GROMACS .gro file of C-alpha atoms in nm:
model
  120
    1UNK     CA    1  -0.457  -0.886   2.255
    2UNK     CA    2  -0.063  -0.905   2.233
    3UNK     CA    3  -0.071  -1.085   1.881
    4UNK     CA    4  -0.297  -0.761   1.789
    5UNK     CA    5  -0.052  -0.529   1.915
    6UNK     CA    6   0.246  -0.726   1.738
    7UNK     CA    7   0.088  -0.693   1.417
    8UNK     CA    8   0.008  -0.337   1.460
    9UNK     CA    9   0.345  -0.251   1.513
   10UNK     CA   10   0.478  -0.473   1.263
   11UNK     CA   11   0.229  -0.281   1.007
   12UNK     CA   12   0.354   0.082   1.184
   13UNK     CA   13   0.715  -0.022   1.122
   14UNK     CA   14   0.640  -0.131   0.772
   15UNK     CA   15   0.452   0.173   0.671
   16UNK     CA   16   0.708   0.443   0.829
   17UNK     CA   17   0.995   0.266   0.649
   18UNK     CA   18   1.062   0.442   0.306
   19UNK     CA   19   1.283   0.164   0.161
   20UNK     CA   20   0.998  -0.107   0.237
   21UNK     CA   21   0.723   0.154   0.104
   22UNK     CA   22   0.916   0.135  -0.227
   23UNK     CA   23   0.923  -0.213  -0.272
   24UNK     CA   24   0.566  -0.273  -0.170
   25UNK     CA   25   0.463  -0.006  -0.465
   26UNK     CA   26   0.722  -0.213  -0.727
   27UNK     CA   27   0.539  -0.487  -0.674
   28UNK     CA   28   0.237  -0.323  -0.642
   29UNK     CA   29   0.313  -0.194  -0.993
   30UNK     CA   30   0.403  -0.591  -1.123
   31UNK     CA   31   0.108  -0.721  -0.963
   32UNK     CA   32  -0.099  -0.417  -1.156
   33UNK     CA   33   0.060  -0.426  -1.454
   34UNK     CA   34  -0.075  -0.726  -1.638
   35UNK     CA   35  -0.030  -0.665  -2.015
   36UNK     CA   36   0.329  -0.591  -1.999
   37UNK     CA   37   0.584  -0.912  -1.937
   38UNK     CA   38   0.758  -0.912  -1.549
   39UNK     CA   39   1.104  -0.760  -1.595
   40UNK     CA   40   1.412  -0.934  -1.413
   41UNK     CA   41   1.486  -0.819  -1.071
   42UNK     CA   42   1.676  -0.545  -1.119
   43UNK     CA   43   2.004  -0.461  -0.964
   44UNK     CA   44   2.140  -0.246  -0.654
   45UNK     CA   45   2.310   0.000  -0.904
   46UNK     CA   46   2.131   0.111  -1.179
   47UNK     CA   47   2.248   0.043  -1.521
   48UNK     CA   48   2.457   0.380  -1.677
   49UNK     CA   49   2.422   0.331  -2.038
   50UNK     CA   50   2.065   0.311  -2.046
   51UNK     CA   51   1.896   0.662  -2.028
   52UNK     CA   52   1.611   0.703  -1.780
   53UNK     CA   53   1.245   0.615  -1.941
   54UNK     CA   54   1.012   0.852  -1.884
   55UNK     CA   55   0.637   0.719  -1.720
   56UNK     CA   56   0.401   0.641  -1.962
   57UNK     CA   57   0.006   0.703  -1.883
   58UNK     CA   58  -0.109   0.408  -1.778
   59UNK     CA   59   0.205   0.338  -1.498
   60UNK     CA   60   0.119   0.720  -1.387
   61UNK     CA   61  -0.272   0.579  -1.386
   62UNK     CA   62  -0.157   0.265  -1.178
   63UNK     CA   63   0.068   0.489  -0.922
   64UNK     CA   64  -0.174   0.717  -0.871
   65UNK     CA   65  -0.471   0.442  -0.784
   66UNK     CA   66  -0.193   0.296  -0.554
   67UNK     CA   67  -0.157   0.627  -0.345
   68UNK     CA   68  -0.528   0.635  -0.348
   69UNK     CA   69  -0.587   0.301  -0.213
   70UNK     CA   70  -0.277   0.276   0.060
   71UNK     CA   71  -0.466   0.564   0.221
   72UNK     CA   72  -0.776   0.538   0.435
   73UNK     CA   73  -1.101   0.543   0.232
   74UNK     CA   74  -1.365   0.733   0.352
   75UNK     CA   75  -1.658   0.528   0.191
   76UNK     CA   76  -1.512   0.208   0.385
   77UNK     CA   77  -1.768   0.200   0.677
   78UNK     CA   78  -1.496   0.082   0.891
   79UNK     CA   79  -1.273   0.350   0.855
   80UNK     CA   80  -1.557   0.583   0.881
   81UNK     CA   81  -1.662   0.416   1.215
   82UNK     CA   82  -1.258   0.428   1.389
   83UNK     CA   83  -1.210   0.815   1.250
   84UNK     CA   84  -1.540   0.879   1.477
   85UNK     CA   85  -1.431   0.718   1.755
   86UNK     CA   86  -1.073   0.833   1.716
   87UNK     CA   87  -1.131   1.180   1.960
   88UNK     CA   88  -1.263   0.999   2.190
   89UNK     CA   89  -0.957   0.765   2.228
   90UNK     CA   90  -0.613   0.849   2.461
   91UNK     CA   91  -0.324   0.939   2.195
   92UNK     CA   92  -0.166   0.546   2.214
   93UNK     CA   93  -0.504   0.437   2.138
   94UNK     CA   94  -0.529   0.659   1.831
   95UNK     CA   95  -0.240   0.588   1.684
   96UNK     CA   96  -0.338   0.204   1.657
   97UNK     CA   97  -0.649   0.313   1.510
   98UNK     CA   98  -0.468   0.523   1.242
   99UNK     CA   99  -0.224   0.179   1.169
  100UNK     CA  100  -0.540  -0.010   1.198
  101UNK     CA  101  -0.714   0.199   0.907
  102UNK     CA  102  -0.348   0.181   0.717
  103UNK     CA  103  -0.410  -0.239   0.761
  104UNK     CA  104  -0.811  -0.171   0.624
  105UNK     CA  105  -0.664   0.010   0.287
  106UNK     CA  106  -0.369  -0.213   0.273
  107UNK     CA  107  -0.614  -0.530   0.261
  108UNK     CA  108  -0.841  -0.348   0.003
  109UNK     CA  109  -0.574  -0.313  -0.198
  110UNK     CA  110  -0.479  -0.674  -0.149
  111UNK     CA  111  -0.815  -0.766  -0.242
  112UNK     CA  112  -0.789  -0.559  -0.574
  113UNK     CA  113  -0.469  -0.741  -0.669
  114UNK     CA  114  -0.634  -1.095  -0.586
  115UNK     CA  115  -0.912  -1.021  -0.834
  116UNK     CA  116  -0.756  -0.823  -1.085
  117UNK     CA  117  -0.492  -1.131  -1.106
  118UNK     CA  118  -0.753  -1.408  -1.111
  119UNK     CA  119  -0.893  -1.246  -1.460
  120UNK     CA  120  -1.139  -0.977  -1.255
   0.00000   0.00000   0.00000
């Protein structure tokens, strides 16, 4: 039961932390974004003589399918299940149900990337 609780918090930690947020949604974004060639890792500072590009569609389309799918789904039975038990539970208990339904979406989303990069 430990191991669960380490990986809970590890997930808590990662999803609270803005910095790591961001990164997971870059790549997120790369993994999505299949058409386009993968850009060089970009630097800490940003680059001043090139103006800031403006989002087209589709990357607006991508981010918002990301927010969609990092948050709890309602039509995932699982989820649906832990939100009905969740007022039943003591307050520590809830929160790992909350970072539990986090790790549901995350792994949905996982899934997604897995079959939209084998060709699906």
């Amino acid at each position: 039961m430990s191991g669960d609780t380490d990986i809970g918090a590890q997930i808590s930690k990662l999803l609270a932390d803005p910095a790591a947020m961001s990164q997971i949604m870059s790549v997120a974004g790369q993994l999505m974004n299949t058409n386009a060639p993968s850009d060089p890792p970009e630097s800490s500072e940003p680059a001043p003589e090139s103006p800031p590009e403006s989002p087209s569609m589709p990357s607006m389309e991508m981010l918002m399918k990301l927010a969609s799918g990092i948050k709890p789904s309602k039509n995932d039975p699982r989820c649906a299940l832990l939100s009905a038990l969740k007022p039943y539970l003591n307050e520590s208990r809830r929160e790992r149900v909350d970072a539990l339904m986090q790790a549901i979406s995350l792994s949905g989303l996982a899934g997604e990337f897995l079959h939209r990069s084998n060709g699906g």
